């Protein structure tokens, strides 16, 4: 029995090697995160905690001028990402994708040596472990590493994002709504123009995820956008908006224009 699969995303525009029956397998969260990156010109994108690389691959597949670096700590997931880049189905993306094994919580010179270079990236995306450490634990060590939140996680990860983004660069993340206070606090004076979109399974149901974008150095105020409704009423079918985002046919654009400078 094989311990991995090769899965198609964005209607076959890219393929991903993923663990089977263990670890974290990419799905809707990664596709929605990738949809937050909207850029018409050449741009550098860092995917922090990339796992097998789904979100970063999705950005590269949709934006033909994006160069994406996948940063991942777990050596096994780094191997999956590298093997995904080498797939024949991904030849058209391979020269714009790079994988670096790195602890995204590193600081100062150690961070730079890992490839997390200050003021270098135009976009940083992240889908960090967002389950509370007290939640039901899984015997799957690889999955636990991908899902279990550590103390001050958002402070550490967003600090790194603030360091490596160029002025005016955009941070994008997906998380549980319960983490909103931690995220706002971590953004602090590093980011402004924050936009938060709650993701609800259906109309009238409580949010289960949220999308967050923020701009390095901005002084614009926080905005709560209209909720994103996942499914049509009394159905498991995705809403038209979500289906377009999931399949890379559209980007979830910010209300406010992003102003950035690239070196």
PDB file of C-alpha atoms in Angstrom:
ATOM      1  CA  UNK A   1       0.000   0.000   0.000  1.00  0.00           C
ATOM      2  CA  UNK A   2       1.449   3.339  -1.078  1.00  0.00           C
ATOM      3  CA  UNK A   3       2.070   5.948   1.630  1.00  0.00           C
ATOM      4  CA  UNK A   4       1.584   8.916  -0.678  1.00  0.00           C
ATOM      5  CA  UNK A   5      -0.570  10.270  -3.464  1.00  0.00           C
ATOM      6  CA  UNK A   6      -0.142  12.648  -6.376  1.00  0.00           C
ATOM      7  CA  UNK A   7      -3.117  15.023  -6.432  1.00  0.00           C
ATOM      8  CA  UNK A   8      -4.293  17.546  -9.022  1.00  0.00           C
ATOM      9  CA  UNK A   9      -5.282  21.083  -7.992  1.00  0.00           C
ATOM     10  CA  UNK A  10      -6.735  24.050  -9.874  1.00  0.00           C
ATOM     11  CA  UNK A  11      -8.284  21.665 -12.389  1.00  0.00           C
ATOM     12  CA  UNK A  12      -4.920  20.108 -13.191  1.00  0.00           C
ATOM     13  CA  UNK A  13      -2.824  23.288 -13.423  1.00  0.00           C
ATOM     14  CA  UNK A  14      -0.483  21.812 -10.819  1.00  0.00           C
ATOM     15  CA  UNK A  15       0.036  18.509  -8.998  1.00  0.00           C
ATOM     16  CA  UNK A  16       1.232  17.794  -5.476  1.00  0.00           C
ATOM     17  CA  UNK A  17       2.891  14.788  -3.846  1.00  0.00           C
ATOM     18  CA  UNK A  18       1.292  14.345  -0.405  1.00  0.00           C
ATOM     19  CA  UNK A  19       1.398  11.837   2.456  1.00  0.00           C
ATOM     20  CA  UNK A  20      -1.469   9.357   2.511  1.00  0.00           C
ATOM     21  CA  UNK A  21      -3.210   8.436   5.756  1.00  0.00           C
ATOM     22  CA  UNK A  22      -0.966  10.647   7.865  1.00  0.00           C
ATOM     23  CA  UNK A  23       0.333  14.169   8.085  1.00  0.00           C
ATOM     24  CA  UNK A  24      -1.465  17.223   6.760  1.00  0.00           C
ATOM     25  CA  UNK A  25      -3.139  17.007   3.367  1.00  0.00           C
ATOM     26  CA  UNK A  26      -3.863  20.247   1.571  1.00  0.00           C
ATOM     27  CA  UNK A  27      -7.395  21.340   0.818  1.00  0.00           C
ATOM     28  CA  UNK A  28      -9.620  24.390   0.698  1.00  0.00           C
ATOM     29  CA  UNK A  29      -7.670  26.361   3.321  1.00  0.00           C
ATOM     30  CA  UNK A  30      -4.552  26.444   1.140  1.00  0.00           C
ATOM     31  CA  UNK A  31      -6.486  27.438  -1.969  1.00  0.00           C
ATOM     32  CA  UNK A  32      -8.282  30.292  -0.192  1.00  0.00           C
ATOM     33  CA  UNK A  33      -4.983  31.490   1.263  1.00  0.00           C
ATOM     34  CA  UNK A  34      -3.399  31.528  -2.202  1.00  0.00           C
ATOM     35  CA  UNK A  35      -6.316  33.544  -3.568  1.00  0.00           C
ATOM     36  CA  UNK A  36      -5.342  36.462  -1.304  1.00  0.00           C
ATOM     37  CA  UNK A  37      -2.254  37.174  -3.430  1.00  0.00           C
ATOM     38  CA  UNK A  38      -3.233  39.546  -6.230  1.00  0.00           C
ATOM     39  CA  UNK A  39      -0.337  41.059  -8.158  1.00  0.00           C
ATOM     40  CA  UNK A  40      -0.149  41.947 -11.844  1.00  0.00           C
ATOM     41  CA  UNK A  41       3.627  42.351 -12.037  1.00  0.00           C
ATOM     42  CA  UNK A  42       6.743  40.428 -11.079  1.00  0.00           C
ATOM     43  CA  UNK A  43       6.702  39.641  -7.358  1.00  0.00           C
ATOM     44  CA  UNK A  44       8.476  37.572  -4.734  1.00  0.00           C
ATOM     45  CA  UNK A  45       6.279  35.419  -2.515  1.00  0.00           C
ATOM     46  CA  UNK A  46       7.282  33.604   0.695  1.00  0.00           C
ATOM     47  CA  UNK A  47       5.077  30.736   1.905  1.00  0.00           C
ATOM     48  CA  UNK A  48       5.844  30.237   5.605  1.00  0.00           C
ATOM     49  CA  UNK A  49       5.152  26.763   6.969  1.00  0.00           C
ATOM     50  CA  UNK A  50       4.470  25.622   3.443  1.00  0.00           C
ATOM     51  CA  UNK A  51       4.004  21.908   4.135  1.00  0.00           C
ATOM     52  CA  UNK A  52       3.945  20.095   0.788  1.00  0.00           C
ATOM     53  CA  UNK A  53       3.584  23.490  -0.895  1.00  0.00           C
ATOM     54  CA  UNK A  54      -0.071  23.681  -1.946  1.00  0.00           C
ATOM     55  CA  UNK A  55      -0.630  27.404  -1.326  1.00  0.00           C
ATOM     56  CA  UNK A  56       2.674  28.445  -2.877  1.00  0.00           C
ATOM     57  CA  UNK A  57       2.080  26.234  -5.913  1.00  0.00           C
ATOM     58  CA  UNK A  58      -1.405  27.734  -6.299  1.00  0.00           C
ATOM     59  CA  UNK A  59       0.037  31.254  -6.309  1.00  0.00           C
ATOM     60  CA  UNK A  60       2.635  30.318  -8.932  1.00  0.00           C
ATOM     61  CA  UNK A  61       0.002  28.589 -11.080  1.00  0.00           C
ATOM     62  CA  UNK A  62      -2.257  31.662 -11.119  1.00  0.00           C
ATOM     63  CA  UNK A  63       0.375  34.427 -11.279  1.00  0.00           C
ATOM     64  CA  UNK A  64       2.810  33.821 -14.138  1.00  0.00           C
ATOM     65  CA  UNK A  65       5.292  36.466 -12.913  1.00  0.00           C
ATOM     66  CA  UNK A  66       5.434  35.304  -9.281  1.00  0.00           C
ATOM     67  CA  UNK A  67       8.570  33.706  -7.851  1.00  0.00           C
ATOM     68  CA  UNK A  68       7.635  31.617  -4.810  1.00  0.00           C
ATOM     69  CA  UNK A  69       9.866  30.352  -2.012  1.00  0.00           C
ATOM     70  CA  UNK A  70       8.433  27.596   0.181  1.00  0.00           C
ATOM     71  CA  UNK A  71       9.775  27.633   3.754  1.00  0.00           C
ATOM     72  CA  UNK A  72       9.116  24.468   5.755  1.00  0.00           C
ATOM     73  CA  UNK A  73      10.692  23.038   8.912  1.00  0.00           C
ATOM     74  CA  UNK A  74       9.706  19.339   8.722  1.00  0.00           C
ATOM     75  CA  UNK A  75      12.246  17.511   6.568  1.00  0.00           C
ATOM     76  CA  UNK A  76       9.676  14.989   5.335  1.00  0.00           C
ATOM     77  CA  UNK A  77       7.359  17.735   4.062  1.00  0.00           C
ATOM     78  CA  UNK A  78      10.329  19.516   2.455  1.00  0.00           C
ATOM     79  CA  UNK A  79      10.979  16.300   0.541  1.00  0.00           C
ATOM     80  CA  UNK A  80       7.356  16.134  -0.622  1.00  0.00           C
ATOM     81  CA  UNK A  81       7.567  19.748  -1.853  1.00  0.00           C
ATOM     82  CA  UNK A  82      10.820  19.143  -3.742  1.00  0.00           C
ATOM     83  CA  UNK A  83       9.433  16.023  -5.368  1.00  0.00           C
ATOM     84  CA  UNK A  84       6.322  17.953  -6.341  1.00  0.00           C
ATOM     85  CA  UNK A  85       8.422  20.558  -8.129  1.00  0.00           C
ATOM     86  CA  UNK A  86      10.168  17.744 -10.022  1.00  0.00           C
ATOM     87  CA  UNK A  87       6.900  16.237 -11.312  1.00  0.00           C
ATOM     88  CA  UNK A  88       6.562  16.379 -15.125  1.00  0.00           C
ATOM     89  CA  UNK A  89       3.110  17.949 -14.647  1.00  0.00           C
ATOM     90  CA  UNK A  90       4.758  20.920 -12.908  1.00  0.00           C
ATOM     91  CA  UNK A  91       7.508  21.630 -15.444  1.00  0.00           C
ATOM     92  CA  UNK A  92       5.889  24.940 -16.391  1.00  0.00           C
ATOM     93  CA  UNK A  93       6.190  26.134 -12.765  1.00  0.00           C
ATOM     94  CA  UNK A  94       9.484  24.569 -11.672  1.00  0.00           C
ATOM     95  CA  UNK A  95      11.784  27.489 -12.427  1.00  0.00           C
ATOM     96  CA  UNK A  96       9.659  29.835 -10.280  1.00  0.00           C
ATOM     97  CA  UNK A  97       9.457  27.595  -7.194  1.00  0.00           C
ATOM     98  CA  UNK A  98      12.152  27.111  -4.547  1.00  0.00           C
ATOM     99  CA  UNK A  99      12.078  25.079  -1.324  1.00  0.00           C
ATOM    100  CA  UNK A 100      14.067  26.012   1.792  1.00  0.00           C
ATOM    101  CA  UNK A 101      14.119  24.015   5.004  1.00  0.00           C
ATOM    102  CA  UNK A 102      13.883  26.651   7.720  1.00  0.00           C
ATOM    103  CA  UNK A 103      12.466  27.460  11.131  1.00  0.00           C
ATOM    104  CA  UNK A 104      10.340  30.533  10.454  1.00  0.00           C
ATOM    105  CA  UNK A 105      10.767  31.707  14.062  1.00  0.00           C
ATOM    106  CA  UNK A 106      14.514  32.336  13.611  1.00  0.00           C
ATOM    107  CA  UNK A 107      15.815  35.829  14.294  1.00  0.00           C
ATOM    108  CA  UNK A 108      18.524  38.198  13.052  1.00  0.00           C
ATOM    109  CA  UNK A 109      21.455  36.632  11.148  1.00  0.00           C
ATOM    110  CA  UNK A 110      20.169  33.057  11.621  1.00  0.00           C
ATOM    111  CA  UNK A 111      16.957  34.038   9.878  1.00  0.00           C
ATOM    112  CA  UNK A 112      18.807  35.580   6.937  1.00  0.00           C
ATOM    113  CA  UNK A 113      21.099  32.540   6.622  1.00  0.00           C
ATOM    114  CA  UNK A 114      17.981  30.381   6.260  1.00  0.00           C
ATOM    115  CA  UNK A 115      16.891  32.453   3.258  1.00  0.00           C
ATOM    116  CA  UNK A 116      14.449  34.646   5.184  1.00  0.00           C
ATOM    117  CA  UNK A 117      16.009  37.890   3.981  1.00  0.00           C
ATOM    118  CA  UNK A 118      14.941  41.252   5.412  1.00  0.00           C
ATOM    119  CA  UNK A 119      12.846  43.556   3.189  1.00  0.00           C
ATOM    120  CA  UNK A 120      13.001  41.036   0.336  1.00  0.00           C
ATOM    121  CA  UNK A 121       9.501  39.705  -0.365  1.00  0.00           C
ATOM    122  CA  UNK A 122       6.427  41.439  -1.798  1.00  0.00           C
ATOM    123  CA  UNK A 123       4.001  38.925  -0.303  1.00  0.00           C
ATOM    124  CA  UNK A 124       4.142  36.586   2.679  1.00  0.00           C
ATOM    125  CA  UNK A 125       1.462  33.929   3.021  1.00  0.00           C
ATOM    126  CA  UNK A 126       0.967  31.610   5.973  1.00  0.00           C
ATOM    127  CA  UNK A 127      -1.349  28.832   7.096  1.00  0.00           C
ATOM    128  CA  UNK A 128       0.212  28.223  10.529  1.00  0.00           C
ATOM    129  CA  UNK A 129      -0.821  25.503  12.985  1.00  0.00           C
ATOM    130  CA  UNK A 130      -3.976  26.982  14.493  1.00  0.00           C
ATOM    131  CA  UNK A 131      -5.441  24.265  16.702  1.00  0.00           C
ATOM    132  CA  UNK A 132      -5.137  24.976  20.415  1.00  0.00           C
ATOM    133  CA  UNK A 133      -2.602  22.741  22.144  1.00  0.00           C
ATOM    134  CA  UNK A 134      -5.357  21.566  24.495  1.00  0.00           C
ATOM    135  CA  UNK A 135      -7.515  20.239  21.657  1.00  0.00           C
ATOM    136  CA  UNK A 136      -7.767  16.509  21.048  1.00  0.00           C
ATOM    137  CA  UNK A 137      -4.308  15.206  20.234  1.00  0.00           C
ATOM    138  CA  UNK A 138      -3.546  12.981  17.271  1.00  0.00           C
ATOM    139  CA  UNK A 139      -1.155  10.009  17.431  1.00  0.00           C
ATOM    140  CA  UNK A 140       0.112  11.099  14.002  1.00  0.00           C
ATOM    141  CA  UNK A 141       3.288  13.063  14.825  1.00  0.00           C
ATOM    142  CA  UNK A 142       3.539  14.620  11.371  1.00  0.00           C
ATOM    143  CA  UNK A 143      -0.052  15.860  11.544  1.00  0.00           C
ATOM    144  CA  UNK A 144       0.394  17.109  15.117  1.00  0.00           C
ATOM    145  CA  UNK A 145       3.364  19.205  14.053  1.00  0.00           C
ATOM    146  CA  UNK A 146       1.309  20.772  11.258  1.00  0.00           C
ATOM    147  CA  UNK A 147      -1.825  21.411  13.345  1.00  0.00           C
ATOM    148  CA  UNK A 148      -0.898  22.132  16.984  1.00  0.00           C
ATOM    149  CA  UNK A 149      -0.339  25.761  17.924  1.00  0.00           C
ATOM    150  CA  UNK A 150       2.632  26.680  20.125  1.00  0.00           C
ATOM    151  CA  UNK A 151       2.846  29.547  22.617  1.00  0.00           C
ATOM    152  CA  UNK A 152       3.006  32.984  20.980  1.00  0.00           C
ATOM    153  CA  UNK A 153       2.896  31.375  17.534  1.00  0.00           C
ATOM    154  CA  UNK A 154       1.388  34.368  15.767  1.00  0.00           C
ATOM    155  CA  UNK A 155       3.804  36.791  17.430  1.00  0.00           C
ATOM    156  CA  UNK A 156       6.784  34.761  16.201  1.00  0.00           C
ATOM    157  CA  UNK A 157       5.491  34.100  12.693  1.00  0.00           C
ATOM    158  CA  UNK A 158       4.171  37.629  12.085  1.00  0.00           C
ATOM    159  CA  UNK A 159       7.411  39.106  13.436  1.00  0.00           C
ATOM    160  CA  UNK A 160       9.262  37.171  10.726  1.00  0.00           C
ATOM    161  CA  UNK A 161       6.760  38.279   8.090  1.00  0.00           C
ATOM    162  CA  UNK A 162       7.275  41.891   9.120  1.00  0.00           C
ATOM    163  CA  UNK A 163      11.042  41.512   8.821  1.00  0.00           C
ATOM    164  CA  UNK A 164      11.172  39.847   5.407  1.00  0.00           C
ATOM    165  CA  UNK A 165       8.469  41.884   3.653  1.00  0.00           C
ATOM    166  CA  UNK A 166       9.475  44.935   1.652  1.00  0.00           C
ATOM    167  CA  UNK A 167       7.818  48.218   2.701  1.00  0.00           C
ATOM    168  CA  UNK A 168       4.234  48.128   1.469  1.00  0.00           C
ATOM    169  CA  UNK A 169       4.336  44.339   1.137  1.00  0.00           C
ATOM    170  CA  UNK A 170       1.277  42.260   1.964  1.00  0.00           C
ATOM    171  CA  UNK A 171       0.853  39.658   4.688  1.00  0.00           C
ATOM    172  CA  UNK A 172      -1.900  37.100   4.051  1.00  0.00           C
ATOM    173  CA  UNK A 173      -3.005  34.330   6.374  1.00  0.00           C
ATOM    174  CA  UNK A 174      -5.824  31.952   7.207  1.00  0.00           C
ATOM    175  CA  UNK A 175      -6.661  31.045  10.803  1.00  0.00           C
ATOM    176  CA  UNK A 176      -9.427  30.264  13.262  1.00  0.00           C
ATOM    177  CA  UNK A 177     -11.619  33.217  14.310  1.00  0.00           C
ATOM    178  CA  UNK A 178     -10.648  32.501  17.937  1.00  0.00           C
ATOM    179  CA  UNK A 179      -7.134  33.771  17.142  1.00  0.00           C
ATOM    180  CA  UNK A 180      -8.225  37.231  16.008  1.00  0.00           C
ATOM    181  CA  UNK A 181      -6.961  39.024  19.135  1.00  0.00           C
ATOM    182  CA  UNK A 182      -3.541  37.325  18.924  1.00  0.00           C
ATOM    183  CA  UNK A 183      -3.215  38.229  15.245  1.00  0.00           C
ATOM    184  CA  UNK A 184      -4.175  41.868  15.725  1.00  0.00           C
ATOM    185  CA  UNK A 185      -1.772  42.135  18.644  1.00  0.00           C
ATOM    186  CA  UNK A 186       1.075  40.528  16.681  1.00  0.00           C
ATOM    187  CA  UNK A 187       0.538  42.867  13.742  1.00  0.00           C
ATOM    188  CA  UNK A 188       0.796  45.800  16.164  1.00  0.00           C
ATOM    189  CA  UNK A 189       2.838  48.618  14.657  1.00  0.00           C
ATOM    190  CA  UNK A 190       4.321  46.345  12.017  1.00  0.00           C
ATOM    191  CA  UNK A 191       1.207  46.268   9.832  1.00  0.00           C
ATOM    192  CA  UNK A 192      -1.858  48.355   9.092  1.00  0.00           C
ATOM    193  CA  UNK A 193      -4.750  48.321   6.679  1.00  0.00           C
ATOM    194  CA  UNK A 194      -5.781  44.964   8.073  1.00  0.00           C
ATOM    195  CA  UNK A 195      -8.773  43.348   6.363  1.00  0.00           C
ATOM    196  CA  UNK A 196     -10.535  40.400   8.000  1.00  0.00           C
ATOM    197  CA  UNK A 197     -13.034  38.161   6.233  1.00  0.00           C
ATOM    198  CA  UNK A 198     -14.933  35.546   8.218  1.00  0.00           C
ATOM    199  CA  UNK A 199     -15.575  32.246   6.424  1.00  0.00           C
ATOM    200  CA  UNK A 200     -18.954  30.672   7.224  1.00  0.00           C
ATOM    201  CA  UNK A 201     -20.062  27.198   6.114  1.00  0.00           C
ATOM    202  CA  UNK A 202     -23.521  28.486   5.145  1.00  0.00           C
ATOM    203  CA  UNK A 203     -25.599  31.596   5.475  1.00  0.00           C
ATOM    204  CA  UNK A 204     -26.541  32.121   9.135  1.00  0.00           C
ATOM    205  CA  UNK A 205     -23.879  29.720  10.498  1.00  0.00           C
ATOM    206  CA  UNK A 206     -20.952  30.729  12.692  1.00  0.00           C
ATOM    207  CA  UNK A 207     -17.552  31.312  11.119  1.00  0.00           C
ATOM    208  CA  UNK A 208     -15.026  28.440  11.127  1.00  0.00           C
ATOM    209  CA  UNK A 209     -12.081  30.232   9.540  1.00  0.00           C
ATOM    210  CA  UNK A 210     -11.005  33.755   8.715  1.00  0.00           C
ATOM    211  CA  UNK A 211      -8.867  35.317   6.014  1.00  0.00           C
ATOM    212  CA  UNK A 212      -6.569  38.179   7.032  1.00  0.00           C
ATOM    213  CA  UNK A 213      -4.506  40.580   4.944  1.00  0.00           C
ATOM    214  CA  UNK A 214      -2.370  43.474   6.183  1.00  0.00           C
ATOM    215  CA  UNK A 215       0.201  45.857   4.714  1.00  0.00           C
ATOM    216  CA  UNK A 216       3.666  46.461   6.138  1.00  0.00           C
ATOM    217  CA  UNK A 217       4.020  50.025   7.344  1.00  0.00           C
ATOM    218  CA  UNK A 218       0.442  51.039   6.545  1.00  0.00           C
ATOM    219  CA  UNK A 219      -1.470  53.300   8.932  1.00  0.00           C
ATOM    220  CA  UNK A 220      -4.889  52.472   7.489  1.00  0.00           C
ATOM    221  CA  UNK A 221      -7.503  51.235   9.937  1.00  0.00           C
ATOM    222  CA  UNK A 222      -8.893  47.738  10.422  1.00  0.00           C
ATOM    223  CA  UNK A 223     -11.735  46.648   8.129  1.00  0.00           C
ATOM    224  CA  UNK A 224     -14.120  43.720   8.551  1.00  0.00           C
ATOM    225  CA  UNK A 225     -15.268  42.615   5.122  1.00  0.00           C
ATOM    226  CA  UNK A 226     -18.506  40.854   4.264  1.00  0.00           C
ATOM    227  CA  UNK A 227     -18.391  37.148   5.249  1.00  0.00           C
ATOM    228  CA  UNK A 228     -17.430  34.546   2.676  1.00  0.00           C
ATOM    229  CA  UNK A 229     -20.104  31.853   2.463  1.00  0.00           C
ATOM    230  CA  UNK A 230     -18.690  28.447   1.549  1.00  0.00           C
ATOM    231  CA  UNK A 231     -21.746  26.440   0.492  1.00  0.00           C
ATOM    232  CA  UNK A 232     -25.080  27.053  -1.117  1.00  0.00           C
ATOM    233  CA  UNK A 233     -28.050  26.714   1.234  1.00  0.00           C
ATOM    234  CA  UNK A 234     -28.925  23.083   2.074  1.00  0.00           C
ATOM    235  CA  UNK A 235     -26.131  21.878  -0.189  1.00  0.00           C
ATOM    236  CA  UNK A 236     -22.518  20.729  -0.111  1.00  0.00           C
ATOM    237  CA  UNK A 237     -21.829  22.518  -3.396  1.00  0.00           C
ATOM    238  CA  UNK A 238     -19.466  25.457  -3.141  1.00  0.00           C
ATOM    239  CA  UNK A 239     -20.830  28.932  -3.716  1.00  0.00           C
ATOM    240  CA  UNK A 240     -19.850  30.466  -7.064  1.00  0.00           C
ATOM    241  CA  UNK A 241     -17.338  32.848  -5.442  1.00  0.00           C
ATOM    242  CA  UNK A 242     -15.638  30.100  -3.446  1.00  0.00           C
ATOM    243  CA  UNK A 243     -15.542  27.769  -6.459  1.00  0.00           C
ATOM    244  CA  UNK A 244     -13.735  30.425  -8.492  1.00  0.00           C
ATOM    245  CA  UNK A 245     -11.204  31.038  -5.689  1.00  0.00           C
ATOM    246  CA  UNK A 246     -10.677  27.318  -5.080  1.00  0.00           C
ATOM    247  CA  UNK A 247      -9.928  26.639  -8.730  1.00  0.00           C
ATOM    248  CA  UNK A 248      -7.661  29.638  -9.290  1.00  0.00           C
ATOM    249  CA  UNK A 249     -10.047  31.466 -11.605  1.00  0.00           C
ATOM    250  CA  UNK A 250     -10.037  34.599  -9.444  1.00  0.00           C
ATOM    251  CA  UNK A 251      -8.199  36.395  -6.656  1.00  0.00           C
ATOM    252  CA  UNK A 252      -9.806  37.641  -3.473  1.00  0.00           C
ATOM    253  CA  UNK A 253      -8.759  41.255  -3.905  1.00  0.00           C
ATOM    254  CA  UNK A 254      -8.319  43.699  -1.071  1.00  0.00           C
ATOM    255  CA  UNK A 255     -10.633  46.691  -0.640  1.00  0.00           C
ATOM    256  CA  UNK A 256      -7.584  48.957  -0.410  1.00  0.00           C
ATOM    257  CA  UNK A 257      -4.826  49.271  -2.971  1.00  0.00           C
ATOM    258  CA  UNK A 258      -1.528  47.699  -1.989  1.00  0.00           C
ATOM    259  CA  UNK A 259       1.431  50.030  -2.411  1.00  0.00           C
ATOM    260  CA  UNK A 260       4.804  48.300  -2.297  1.00  0.00           C
ATOM    261  CA  UNK A 261       8.363  48.738  -3.436  1.00  0.00           C
ATOM    262  CA  UNK A 262      10.538  45.942  -4.827  1.00  0.00           C
ATOM    263  CA  UNK A 263      14.294  45.867  -4.689  1.00  0.00           C
TER     264      UNK A 263
END
